[in-house]
Amino acid sequence: MWTKKDLQQLIKEKMSDYKFIVVSNRQPYGHLFKKGKITHQRGVGGVVTALDPIMQACNGIWVAYGNQEADFLVTDEKGRVKVPPDNPSYTLRRVQLTKEEESGYYYGFSNEALWPLCHMAFQRPVFRNRNWELYSNVNKKFADAILDEVGDGKAFVFVQDFHLALLPRYLKEEAASRIILAHFWHIPWPNYETFRICPQKHEILEGLLANDLLGFHIRYHCDNFMDVIAREMESKIDKERFSITKGDHTTIVRPYPISVDFKGISELATSKEIDDLMEYFKEEYELSGKKVLLSVDRIDYTKGIPERLNAIDRFLDKYPEFKEKFVFLQMGQLTRILLNKYKRLNDRINALVADINWKHSKDGWEPITFTRRHLSLKELLALYRLSDICIVSSIHDGMNLVAKEFVSARTDKKGVLMLSQFTGASRELPDAVLINPYDVEQFSEAIYQTFSLSEGEKTKRMTKMRQVLKDNNIYRWAGKILSELLKFEFKE
Ligand code: ADQ
């Protein structure tokens, strides 16, 4: 089993002679104002959880977009600041973007073109030349910052996600012999029929083929990528080694299913503070004596929120005897709200919640409580622990960490996970109750069947899922990628 210590050890032993640079759009720490004073906030999510301790162990450099109001008030002239702020041990180099750059690179090409292109959610991608230009410029800006940090030395660079598809090529063009590159793509890779509509497909593929190692969550996404390359690029494909050679450069393609800090979550979830928070939520949402259904998502059209609400509606149509017996808590965090598609989705969810609550309400009881806010990790864990059923109904999702967090929090081995078969997580967690969010009949029936599972069956399923995540934790994800990366040798 991989632990945080194993990872730190690996990096200390093998990376001492080189620089280690992580690059991502989102930063591990942000600086902002609170009551007139500058304070800081740690970023959330698996990547920060896994890589922050590595960076602390190897005195690395993390390059990211500085998007908080006080970010550049604490940095030097190059945008550098030592983090973690309470125990400075590595360098965060912030890249500064103008509003126009943020709009074209982040909202525009990343989230209006690549996000819908890679998710089979039947949302048409929008390709605008100006957004592409800004996406390229910003990738170049990231490359300049990294090259400045590498200087005349040698570095291992670990790139995150779809915001930075061109970055590997810019780096290799300038310093091929001095940089070894891994890139992890956190979202699905689409099939050829879908990908081929992208006007900038060749530039994107060339960008990604500059990596030495390219990772996706599951084998299926690797297969899709290899297939797209076979049809779009002159290259040599080795299906046994899972490698692609273009010119004299070879890229290895591998699946690495991302995960969560299973042990850390299990321990925190059983603390007294979480017990207190559970009591608070039970009172706040009037949960006593009722079964609790829970969903937690960014409000995104890939997460299947309307599909879930429709399934609750159908379930109550068919089984009205369940009225007053449960509450469905939908916790949603607003995201990308500047984009029209997200504004419309938000309006649609509000209308659906109002309609369904009106239709099924009884003596002051309403089936759905919709809370739109960001929750702290402790609040999340309290909600995971007090719920009977956690529903993840994404219509397409690279992995989905909510499913894994829920299982990690259930040290009592109770609670049932309902999981969309279109998430990467469903490959590792077949003991969840698997659903098809497009099939409202099957989905609503699955809710009914989940209510009637025996306690023994629930424990059996949860025990198996916990065993899977205990082994496949976030440190294993990072450890596997970095061990592979360290096998590459610098060219003389
Ligand atoms: P996301 O699409 O953001 O990530 P997901 O994996 O579910 O999706 O992670 C969401 C994270 O945000 C979870 O850690 C969750 O707890 C947190 N979160 C959600 N709603 C919240 C709220 N209201 N308050 C606080 N926290 C909230 C992308 C891909 C996924 C892939 C990850 C990691 O789309 O498929 O699993 O990257 O690779």
Short mmCIF file of C-alpha atoms and ligand atoms in Angstrom, two decimals:
data_model
loop_
_atom_site.label_atom_id
_atom_site.label_comp_id
_atom_site.label_asym_id
_atom_site.label_seq_id
_atom_site.Cartn_x
_atom_site.Cartn_y
_atom_site.Cartn_z
CA MET A 1 0.00 0.00 0.00
CA TRP A 2 1.37 3.43 -0.94
CA THR A 3 1.58 6.04 1.83
CA LYS A 4 2.47 9.71 1.96
CA LYS A 5 5.86 8.72 3.45
CA ASP A 6 6.64 6.27 0.59
CA LEU A 7 6.06 9.04 -1.89
CA GLN A 8 8.26 11.49 -0.04
CA GLN A 9 10.97 8.86 0.19
CA LEU A 10 10.80 8.08 -3.53
CA ILE A 11 11.20 11.72 -4.45
CA LYS A 12 13.98 12.40 -1.96
CA GLU A 13 16.03 9.43 -3.18
CA LYS A 14 15.53 9.75 -6.92
CA MET A 15 15.00 13.41 -7.59
CA SER A 16 17.66 15.11 -5.51
CA ASP A 17 19.83 16.01 -8.53
CA TYR A 18 17.01 17.56 -10.54
CA LYS A 19 14.24 20.09 -10.21
CA PHE A 20 10.71 18.81 -9.84
CA ILE A 21 8.06 21.12 -11.28
CA VAL A 22 4.29 20.63 -11.09
CA VAL A 23 2.10 22.71 -13.42
CA SER A 24 -1.64 23.18 -13.13
CA ASN A 25 -4.24 25.79 -13.86
CA ARG A 26 -5.39 25.86 -10.23
CA GLN A 27 -2.90 26.76 -7.51
CA PRO A 28 -2.27 24.82 -4.29
CA TYR A 29 -2.54 28.01 -2.18
CA GLY A 30 -4.26 31.31 -2.84
CA HIS A 31 -3.92 34.64 -1.04
CA LEU A 32 -7.00 36.73 -0.41
CA PHE A 33 -8.36 39.47 1.82
CA LYS A 34 -10.38 38.74 4.92
CA LYS A 35 -11.55 41.67 7.04
CA GLY A 36 -8.97 43.90 5.36
CA LYS A 37 -6.03 41.56 6.03
CA ILE A 38 -4.22 39.20 3.66
CA THR A 39 -4.86 35.57 4.47
CA HIS A 40 -4.45 32.30 2.58
CA GLN A 41 -6.51 29.31 1.53
CA ARG A 42 -5.37 25.81 0.55
CA GLY A 43 -6.75 24.52 -2.75
CA VAL A 44 -9.10 21.54 -2.63
CA GLY A 45 -9.03 18.26 -4.55
CA GLY A 46 -6.93 15.15 -5.08
CA VAL A 47 -4.07 16.79 -6.96
CA VAL A 48 -3.25 19.18 -4.13
CA THR A 49 -3.68 16.41 -1.51
CA ALA A 50 -1.25 14.12 -3.34
CA LEU A 51 1.32 16.56 -4.62
CA ASP A 52 1.57 19.11 -1.81
CA PRO A 53 3.41 16.67 0.52
CA ILE A 54 5.74 15.65 -2.33
CA MET A 55 6.57 19.25 -3.06
CA GLN A 56 7.24 19.85 0.61
CA ALA A 57 9.60 16.87 0.67
CA CYS A 58 11.59 17.81 -2.43
CA ASN A 59 11.61 21.59 -2.29
CA GLY A 60 9.97 21.67 -5.74
CA ILE A 61 8.34 24.41 -7.79
CA TRP A 62 4.60 24.59 -8.53
CA VAL A 63 3.56 26.80 -11.45
CA ALA A 64 -0.10 27.86 -11.56
CA TYR A 65 -2.46 30.68 -12.41
CA GLY A 66 -2.71 33.23 -9.58
CA ASN A 67 -6.43 33.90 -9.56
CA GLN A 68 -6.97 35.38 -6.09
CA GLU A 69 -7.16 39.08 -5.29
CA ALA A 70 -4.07 39.28 -3.05
CA ASP A 71 -1.93 36.73 -4.91
CA PHE A 72 0.53 39.18 -6.42
CA LEU A 73 0.84 41.30 -3.29
CA VAL A 74 2.86 38.55 -1.59
CA THR A 75 5.09 37.42 -4.48
CA ASP A 76 8.46 38.66 -5.74
CA GLU A 77 8.82 40.33 -9.15
CA LYS A 78 8.71 36.93 -10.89
CA GLY A 79 5.49 35.91 -9.18
CA ARG A 80 7.17 33.59 -6.66
CA VAL A 81 6.13 32.94 -3.09
CA LYS A 82 7.19 30.22 -0.63
CA VAL A 83 4.40 27.90 0.49
CA PRO A 84 2.74 26.40 2.52
CA PRO A 85 2.39 29.87 4.08
CA ASP A 86 2.55 28.40 7.62
CA ASN A 87 5.59 26.23 6.91
CA PRO A 88 7.35 27.51 3.76
CA SER A 89 9.11 24.63 2.06
CA TYR A 90 8.58 24.92 -1.69
CA THR A 91 8.06 27.61 -4.33
CA LEU A 92 4.74 28.55 -5.87
CA ARG A 93 5.29 30.50 -9.07
CA ARG A 94 2.15 32.31 -10.07
CA VAL A 95 1.36 33.14 -13.67
CA GLN A 96 -0.59 36.37 -14.00
CA LEU A 97 -3.37 36.57 -16.60
CA THR A 98 -5.36 39.51 -17.89
CA LYS A 99 -9.16 39.36 -17.84
CA GLU A 100 -9.14 38.82 -21.58
CA GLU A 101 -6.68 35.93 -21.24
CA GLU A 102 -8.73 34.32 -18.48
CA SER A 103 -11.85 34.70 -20.56
CA GLY A 104 -10.40 33.16 -23.73
CA TYR A 105 -8.10 30.51 -22.24
CA TYR A 106 -10.14 29.36 -19.24
CA TYR A 107 -13.80 30.06 -19.96
CA GLY A 108 -13.44 30.05 -23.72
CA PHE A 109 -11.27 27.32 -25.15
CA SER A 110 -10.91 25.14 -22.02
CA ASN A 111 -14.51 25.17 -20.85
CA GLU A 112 -16.56 25.99 -23.94
CA ALA A 113 -14.57 23.90 -26.42
CA LEU A 114 -12.48 21.15 -24.78
CA TRP A 115 -14.79 20.32 -21.85
CA PRO A 116 -17.89 19.55 -24.00
CA LEU A 117 -15.67 17.96 -26.67
CA CYS A 118 -14.28 15.43 -24.18
CA HIS A 119 -17.54 14.68 -22.34
CA MET A 120 -20.26 12.75 -24.09
CA ALA A 121 -22.96 15.05 -22.75
CA PHE A 122 -24.55 16.10 -26.06
CA GLN A 123 -23.46 19.70 -25.58
CA ARG A 124 -22.05 21.27 -28.70
CA PRO A 125 -18.50 22.61 -28.26
CA VAL A 126 -17.93 26.24 -29.25
CA PHE A 127 -14.72 26.90 -31.18
CA ARG A 128 -13.76 30.56 -31.49
CA ASN A 129 -10.49 31.64 -33.09
CA ARG A 130 -9.86 34.34 -30.53
CA ASN A 131 -10.27 31.84 -27.67
CA TRP A 132 -7.83 29.49 -29.34
CA GLU A 133 -5.32 32.33 -29.77
CA LEU A 134 -5.61 33.21 -26.09
CA TYR A 135 -5.39 29.54 -25.06
CA SER A 136 -2.15 29.23 -27.05
CA ASN A 137 -0.76 32.48 -25.64
CA VAL A 138 -1.49 31.46 -22.07
CA ASN A 139 0.08 28.02 -22.61
CA LYS A 140 3.14 29.91 -23.90
CA LYS A 141 3.12 32.12 -20.82
CA PHE A 142 3.16 29.02 -18.60
CA ALA A 143 6.02 27.60 -20.70
CA ASP A 144 8.06 30.80 -20.29
CA ALA A 145 7.63 30.68 -16.51
CA ILE A 146 8.74 27.04 -16.39
CA LEU A 147 11.74 27.58 -18.67
CA ASP A 148 12.79 30.48 -16.49
CA GLU A 149 12.67 28.18 -13.45
CA VAL A 150 14.56 25.35 -15.19
CA GLY A 151 17.31 27.75 -16.30
CA ASP A 152 20.36 25.73 -17.42
CA GLY A 153 19.45 22.77 -15.20
CA LYS A 154 17.43 19.62 -15.74
CA ALA A 155 13.88 19.07 -14.56
CA PHE A 156 11.06 16.59 -14.28
CA VAL A 157 7.82 18.40 -15.10
CA PHE A 158 4.37 17.03 -14.20
CA VAL A 159 1.55 18.83 -16.06
CA GLN A 160 -2.12 18.67 -15.05
CA ASP A 161 -5.16 18.62 -17.24
CA PHE A 162 -6.80 19.96 -20.37
CA HIS A 163 -6.01 23.64 -19.80
CA LEU A 164 -2.40 23.01 -20.80
CA ALA A 165 -2.47 20.76 -23.87
CA LEU A 166 0.05 22.85 -25.84
CA LEU A 167 2.50 23.39 -23.00
CA PRO A 168 4.48 20.13 -23.45
CA ARG A 169 5.36 21.02 -27.03
CA TYR A 170 6.45 24.55 -26.15
CA LEU A 171 8.70 23.13 -23.44
CA LYS A 172 10.25 20.41 -25.60
CA GLU A 173 10.89 22.83 -28.47
CA GLU A 174 13.05 24.92 -26.17
CA ALA A 175 14.68 22.32 -23.93
CA ALA A 176 14.06 18.76 -25.15
CA SER A 177 17.22 17.32 -23.66
CA ARG A 178 16.75 18.91 -20.27
CA ILE A 179 13.08 18.32 -19.50
CA ILE A 180 11.28 15.03 -18.88
CA LEU A 181 7.53 15.44 -19.05
CA ALA A 182 4.47 13.65 -17.69
CA HIS A 183 0.94 14.91 -18.26
CA PHE A 184 -2.26 13.71 -16.60
CA TRP A 185 -5.56 14.36 -18.42
CA HIS A 186 -8.27 14.49 -15.72
CA ILE A 187 -11.28 14.25 -18.01
CA PRO A 188 -12.33 11.57 -20.51
CA TRP A 189 -10.69 11.34 -23.91
CA PRO A 190 -13.40 11.15 -26.60
CA ASN A 191 -13.66 8.69 -29.45
CA TYR A 192 -12.45 9.56 -32.94
CA GLU A 193 -15.88 10.53 -34.35
CA THR A 194 -16.21 13.15 -31.64
CA PHE A 195 -12.64 14.44 -31.54
CA ARG A 196 -12.25 14.90 -35.27
CA ILE A 197 -14.60 17.91 -35.36
CA CYS A 198 -12.10 20.03 -33.41
CA PRO A 199 -10.56 22.56 -35.81
CA GLN A 200 -7.33 22.64 -33.81
CA LYS A 201 -7.07 18.87 -33.37
CA HIS A 202 -3.61 18.51 -34.87
CA GLU A 203 -2.07 21.21 -32.70
CA ILE A 204 -3.60 19.62 -29.61
CA LEU A 205 -2.37 16.15 -30.51
CA GLU A 206 1.10 17.46 -31.33
CA GLY A 207 1.14 19.25 -27.99
CA LEU A 208 0.28 16.07 -26.09
CA LEU A 209 2.70 13.91 -28.06
CA ALA A 210 5.58 16.04 -26.79
CA ASN A 211 5.06 14.34 -23.40
CA ASP A 212 7.18 11.38 -22.40
CA LEU A 213 4.31 9.96 -20.37
CA LEU A 214 0.62 10.69 -20.86
CA GLY A 215 -1.91 9.45 -18.29
CA PHE A 216 -5.68 9.00 -18.33
CA HIS A 217 -7.97 7.60 -15.63
CA ILE A 218 -8.94 4.39 -17.39
CA ARG A 219 -7.77 2.12 -20.19
CA TYR A 220 -10.77 3.05 -22.33
CA HIS A 221 -9.60 6.69 -22.54
CA CYS A 222 -6.08 5.47 -23.46
CA ASP A 223 -7.62 3.33 -26.22
CA ASN A 224 -9.58 6.30 -27.55
CA PHE A 225 -6.45 8.43 -27.60
CA MET A 226 -4.41 5.78 -29.43
CA ASP A 227 -7.23 5.37 -31.94
CA VAL A 228 -7.43 9.12 -32.59
CA ILE A 229 -3.66 9.23 -33.15
CA ALA A 230 -3.82 6.26 -35.52
CA ARG A 231 -6.39 8.05 -37.66
CA GLU A 232 -5.05 11.60 -37.50
CA MET A 233 -1.26 11.52 -37.30
CA GLU A 234 1.67 9.96 -39.12
CA SER A 235 3.19 7.93 -36.32
CA LYS A 236 4.25 4.47 -35.19
CA ILE A 237 1.92 2.89 -32.68
CA ASP A 238 3.01 0.02 -30.47
CA LYS A 239 -0.13 -1.53 -29.05
CA GLU A 240 1.77 -3.87 -26.77
CA ARG A 241 3.87 -1.22 -25.07
CA PHE A 242 1.08 1.33 -25.41
CA SER A 243 3.43 3.84 -26.96
CA ILE A 244 3.36 6.27 -29.87
CA THR A 245 6.46 7.31 -31.77
CA LYS A 246 6.36 10.44 -33.89
CA GLY A 247 9.65 11.42 -35.51
CA ASP A 248 12.28 10.51 -32.96
CA HIS A 249 10.11 11.03 -29.89
CA THR A 250 8.13 8.37 -28.07
CA THR A 251 5.17 8.95 -25.75
CA ILE A 252 4.01 6.24 -23.38
CA VAL A 253 0.25 6.20 -22.69
CA ARG A 254 -1.02 4.65 -19.42
CA PRO A 255 -4.11 4.48 -17.21
CA TYR A 256 -3.77 5.80 -13.64
CA PRO A 257 -7.10 5.94 -11.82
CA ILE A 258 -6.99 8.93 -9.47
CA SER A 259 -8.25 8.50 -5.95
CA VAL A 260 -8.56 10.10 -2.50
CA ASP A 261 -6.60 10.03 0.76
CA PHE A 262 -8.47 6.98 2.09
CA LYS A 263 -6.68 6.81 5.44
CA GLY A 264 -6.79 10.57 6.05
CA ILE A 265 -10.52 10.74 5.27
CA SER A 266 -11.31 7.61 7.34
CA GLU A 267 -9.53 9.10 10.36
CA LEU A 268 -10.98 12.58 10.07
CA ALA A 269 -14.49 11.23 9.45
CA THR A 270 -14.58 9.56 12.85
CA SER A 271 -13.45 12.60 14.87
CA LYS A 272 -15.58 14.28 17.54
CA GLU A 273 -15.79 17.44 15.43
CA ILE A 274 -17.55 15.50 12.66
CA ASP A 275 -19.99 13.98 15.19
CA ASP A 276 -20.91 17.53 16.25
CA LEU A 277 -21.34 18.66 12.65
CA MET A 278 -23.62 15.68 12.00
CA GLU A 279 -25.85 16.77 14.87
CA TYR A 280 -25.88 20.29 13.50
CA PHE A 281 -26.95 19.14 10.01
CA LYS A 282 -29.62 16.80 11.41
CA GLU A 283 -31.21 19.76 13.13
CA GLU A 284 -30.65 22.28 10.34
CA TYR A 285 -32.26 20.05 7.69
CA GLU A 286 -34.82 18.35 10.00
CA LEU A 287 -33.50 14.88 9.23
CA SER A 288 -34.49 13.06 12.39
CA GLY A 289 -36.48 9.88 11.73
CA LYS A 290 -35.95 10.16 7.98
CA LYS A 291 -33.72 8.36 5.51
CA VAL A 292 -31.20 10.73 3.95
CA LEU A 293 -30.29 10.72 0.27
CA LEU A 294 -27.31 12.91 -0.64
CA SER A 295 -25.63 14.31 -3.74
CA VAL A 296 -22.63 16.64 -3.84
CA ASP A 297 -21.42 18.20 -7.08
CA ARG A 298 -20.13 21.21 -8.90
CA ILE A 299 -23.19 22.39 -10.79
CA ASP A 300 -22.15 21.11 -14.19
CA TYR A 301 -24.17 19.57 -17.02
CA THR A 302 -21.94 16.47 -16.96
CA LYS A 303 -22.98 15.62 -13.39
CA GLY A 304 -26.54 14.53 -14.29
CA ILE A 305 -28.37 16.73 -11.75
CA PRO A 306 -31.66 17.18 -13.70
CA GLU A 307 -31.62 13.42 -14.49
CA ARG A 308 -31.34 12.71 -10.74
CA LEU A 309 -34.19 15.07 -9.88
CA ASN A 310 -36.37 13.46 -12.54
CA ALA A 311 -35.60 10.03 -11.06
CA ILE A 312 -36.71 11.23 -7.59
CA ASP A 313 -39.89 12.60 -9.17
CA ARG A 314 -40.60 9.30 -10.95
CA PHE A 315 -39.81 7.30 -7.79
CA LEU A 316 -42.42 9.28 -5.86
CA ASP A 317 -44.95 8.90 -8.69
CA LYS A 318 -44.56 5.13 -8.47
CA TYR A 319 -44.06 4.76 -4.72
CA PRO A 320 -45.98 7.55 -2.95
CA GLU A 321 -45.80 5.58 0.31
CA PHE A 322 -42.20 6.89 0.63
CA LYS A 323 -43.45 10.47 1.10
CA GLU A 324 -42.30 11.95 4.44
CA LYS A 325 -39.94 8.99 4.91
CA PHE A 326 -36.82 10.55 3.36
CA VAL A 327 -35.12 13.81 2.44
CA PHE A 328 -32.93 14.27 -0.62
CA LEU A 329 -30.12 16.76 0.07
CA GLN A 330 -28.61 18.21 -3.07
CA MET A 331 -25.44 20.16 -2.25
CA GLY A 332 -24.23 22.14 -5.25
CA GLN A 333 -21.31 24.42 -5.81
CA LEU A 334 -21.67 27.06 -8.49
CA THR A 335 -19.01 26.89 -11.17
CA ARG A 336 -18.21 28.58 -14.52
CA ILE A 337 -21.31 30.69 -13.96
CA LEU A 338 -20.12 33.32 -16.47
CA LEU A 339 -20.96 30.85 -19.25
CA ASN A 340 -24.53 30.85 -20.56
CA LYS A 341 -24.85 27.06 -20.54
CA TYR A 342 -24.15 27.05 -16.81
CA LYS A 343 -26.57 29.92 -16.14
CA ARG A 344 -29.30 28.02 -18.00
CA LEU A 345 -28.53 24.76 -16.16
CA ASN A 346 -28.77 26.55 -12.84
CA ASP A 347 -32.17 28.03 -13.80
CA ARG A 348 -33.37 24.62 -14.96
CA ILE A 349 -32.38 22.96 -11.68
CA ASN A 350 -34.13 25.69 -9.65
CA ALA A 351 -37.31 25.22 -11.68
CA LEU A 352 -37.21 21.41 -11.40
CA VAL A 353 -36.70 21.52 -7.61
CA ALA A 354 -39.63 23.94 -7.24
CA ASP A 355 -41.92 21.83 -9.48
CA ILE A 356 -41.08 18.48 -7.85
CA ASN A 357 -41.35 19.86 -4.32
CA TRP A 358 -44.71 21.45 -5.12
CA LYS A 359 -46.03 18.27 -6.73
CA HIS A 360 -45.07 15.84 -3.96
CA SER A 361 -45.18 18.01 -0.82
CA LYS A 362 -47.29 16.71 2.04
CA ASP A 363 -48.12 18.33 5.38
CA GLY A 364 -45.12 20.63 5.28
CA TRP A 365 -42.72 17.91 4.01
CA GLU A 366 -40.85 18.44 0.76
CA PRO A 367 -38.65 15.77 -0.86
CA ILE A 368 -35.73 17.96 -2.03
CA THR A 369 -33.53 20.38 -0.11
CA PHE A 370 -31.21 22.19 -2.50
CA THR A 371 -28.26 24.04 -0.94
CA ARG A 372 -26.01 26.00 -3.23
CA ARG A 373 -22.71 26.63 -1.48
CA HIS A 374 -19.13 25.49 -0.99
CA LEU A 375 -18.70 23.07 1.93
CA SER A 376 -15.56 22.55 3.98
CA LEU A 377 -14.03 19.05 3.97
CA LYS A 378 -15.33 18.50 7.51
CA GLU A 379 -18.85 19.51 6.50
CA LEU A 380 -18.65 17.17 3.53
CA LEU A 381 -17.53 14.26 5.69
CA ALA A 382 -20.35 14.88 8.19
CA LEU A 383 -22.87 14.79 5.35
CA TYR A 384 -21.36 11.62 3.89
CA ARG A 385 -21.57 9.96 7.28
CA LEU A 386 -25.16 10.86 8.03
CA SER A 387 -26.57 9.83 4.67
CA ASP A 388 -28.13 6.45 3.90
CA ILE A 389 -27.65 6.69 0.15
CA CYS A 390 -25.16 8.81 -1.82
CA ILE A 391 -26.18 9.34 -5.44
CA VAL A 392 -23.61 10.06 -8.16
CA SER A 393 -25.42 10.19 -11.49
CA SER A 394 -22.95 11.84 -13.90
CA ILE A 395 -23.81 11.45 -17.53
CA HIS A 396 -20.06 11.30 -18.18
CA ASP A 397 -17.19 11.71 -15.71
CA GLY A 398 -13.46 10.95 -15.98
CA MET A 399 -13.40 9.47 -12.48
CA ASN A 400 -15.63 11.19 -9.86
CA LEU A 401 -14.09 11.72 -6.45
CA VAL A 402 -17.35 12.25 -4.54
CA ALA A 403 -18.04 8.51 -4.89
CA LYS A 404 -14.60 7.67 -3.48
CA GLU A 405 -14.84 10.25 -0.66
CA PHE A 406 -18.22 8.84 0.42
CA VAL A 407 -16.86 5.28 0.61
CA SER A 408 -13.72 6.43 2.46
CA ALA A 409 -15.84 8.28 5.05
CA ARG A 410 -18.00 5.22 5.82
CA THR A 411 -15.84 3.54 8.45
CA ASP A 412 -19.14 2.18 9.88
CA LYS A 413 -19.48 0.19 6.61
CA LYS A 414 -23.03 1.45 6.27
CA GLY A 415 -24.60 3.53 3.53
CA VAL A 416 -25.12 2.69 -0.12
CA LEU A 417 -23.43 4.28 -3.11
CA MET A 418 -25.57 4.66 -6.24
CA LEU A 419 -23.15 5.26 -9.07
CA SER A 420 -23.53 6.09 -12.74
CA GLN A 421 -22.07 3.50 -15.04
CA PHE A 422 -20.60 6.37 -17.06
CA THR A 423 -18.08 7.42 -14.39
CA GLY A 424 -14.49 6.17 -14.37
CA ALA A 425 -15.09 5.22 -10.71
CA SER A 426 -17.67 2.60 -11.69
CA ARG A 427 -14.86 0.42 -13.13
CA GLU A 428 -13.28 0.08 -9.70
CA LEU A 429 -16.48 0.04 -7.66
CA PRO A 430 -18.82 -2.57 -9.17
CA ASP A 431 -20.28 -3.09 -5.67
CA ALA A 432 -22.06 0.23 -5.91
CA VAL A 433 -25.66 0.12 -7.17
CA LEU A 434 -24.96 1.00 -10.79
CA ILE A 435 -27.41 3.20 -12.65
CA ASN A 436 -27.96 4.61 -16.11
CA PRO A 437 -28.91 8.28 -15.56
CA TYR A 438 -30.53 8.46 -19.02
CA ASP A 439 -33.01 5.72 -18.08
CA VAL A 440 -35.46 7.32 -15.65
CA GLU A 441 -37.34 4.02 -15.13
CA GLN A 442 -34.21 2.04 -14.25
CA PHE A 443 -32.88 4.90 -12.09
CA SER A 444 -36.12 5.28 -10.10
CA GLU A 445 -36.42 1.49 -9.67
CA ALA A 446 -32.82 1.38 -8.43
CA ILE A 447 -33.74 3.95 -5.74
CA TYR A 448 -36.61 1.70 -4.67
CA GLN A 449 -34.39 -1.40 -4.59
CA THR A 450 -31.66 0.43 -2.68
CA PHE A 451 -34.18 1.32 0.04
CA SER A 452 -34.97 -2.38 0.44
CA LEU A 453 -31.39 -3.76 0.55
CA SER A 454 -30.73 -5.73 3.75
CA GLU A 455 -28.24 -4.34 6.29
CA GLY A 456 -26.01 -7.36 5.65
CA GLU A 457 -25.94 -6.72 1.91
CA LYS A 458 -25.12 -3.03 2.42
CA THR A 459 -22.21 -3.89 4.74
CA LYS A 460 -20.91 -6.51 2.34
CA ARG A 461 -20.87 -4.06 -0.55
CA MET A 462 -19.33 -1.24 1.47
CA THR A 463 -16.61 -3.51 2.89
CA LYS A 464 -15.56 -4.56 -0.61
CA MET A 465 -15.50 -0.99 -1.90
CA ARG A 466 -13.43 0.17 1.08
CA GLN A 467 -10.88 -2.56 0.44
CA VAL A 468 -10.48 -1.37 -3.16
CA LEU A 469 -9.89 2.24 -2.10
CA LYS A 470 -7.59 1.36 0.78
CA ASP A 471 -5.16 -0.07 -1.76
CA ASN A 472 -5.86 2.32 -4.62
CA ASN A 473 -5.42 5.59 -2.76
CA ILE A 474 -4.23 8.97 -3.98
CA TYR A 475 -0.61 8.26 -2.99
CA ARG A 476 -0.61 5.18 -5.21
CA TRP A 477 -1.85 7.33 -8.11
CA ALA A 478 1.00 9.83 -7.71
CA GLY A 479 3.53 7.13 -6.81
CA LYS A 480 2.82 5.10 -9.94
CA ILE A 481 3.08 8.10 -12.25
CA LEU A 482 6.24 9.42 -10.67
CA SER A 483 7.92 5.98 -10.58
CA GLU A 484 7.28 5.68 -14.33
CA LEU A 485 8.49 9.23 -14.95
CA LEU A 486 11.73 8.55 -13.09
CA LYS A 487 12.54 5.67 -15.45
CA PHE A 488 13.15 8.13 -18.29
CA GLU A 489 16.70 9.33 -18.75
CA PHE A 490 17.83 12.77 -19.85
CA LYS A 491 19.34 12.85 -23.34
CA GLU A 492 23.01 13.77 -23.43
P1 ADQ B 1 -14.54 17.43 -11.11
O1 ADQ B 1 -15.37 17.44 -12.34
O2 ADQ B 1 -14.46 18.70 -10.38
O3 ADQ B 1 -13.05 16.90 -11.41
P2 ADQ B 1 -15.00 15.33 -8.98
O4 ADQ B 1 -14.04 14.24 -9.23
O5 ADQ B 1 -16.34 14.86 -8.55
O6 ADQ B 1 -15.23 16.27 -10.21
O7 ADQ B 1 -14.43 16.22 -7.82
C1 ADQ B 1 -15.17 17.24 -7.25
C2 ADQ B 1 -14.54 17.64 -5.93
O8 ADQ B 1 -15.17 18.84 -5.50
C3 ADQ B 1 -14.76 16.59 -4.85
O9 ADQ B 1 -13.60 16.51 -4.07
C4 ADQ B 1 -15.93 17.16 -4.04
O10 ADQ B 1 -15.92 16.83 -2.67
C5 ADQ B 1 -15.75 18.65 -4.22
N1 ADQ B 1 -17.07 19.33 -4.17
C6 ADQ B 1 -18.12 19.17 -4.98
N2 ADQ B 1 -19.16 19.95 -4.59
C7 ADQ B 1 -18.74 20.60 -3.50
C8 ADQ B 1 -19.35 21.56 -2.62
N3 ADQ B 1 -20.60 21.96 -2.79
N4 ADQ B 1 -18.60 22.02 -1.62
C9 ADQ B 1 -17.32 21.60 -1.45
N5 ADQ B 1 -16.69 20.71 -2.21
C10 ADQ B 1 -17.40 20.22 -3.23
C11 ADQ B 1 -12.31 16.47 -12.57
C12 ADQ B 1 -12.97 15.38 -13.42
C13 ADQ B 1 -13.33 14.17 -12.56
C14 ADQ B 1 -12.07 13.66 -11.83
C15 ADQ B 1 -11.34 14.81 -11.13
C16 ADQ B 1 -9.98 14.37 -10.60
O11 ADQ B 1 -14.14 15.89 -14.06
O12 ADQ B 1 -13.87 13.13 -13.35
O13 ADQ B 1 -12.45 12.70 -10.86
O14 ADQ B 1 -11.11 15.89 -12.02
O15 ADQ B 1 -9.20 13.85 -11.63
#
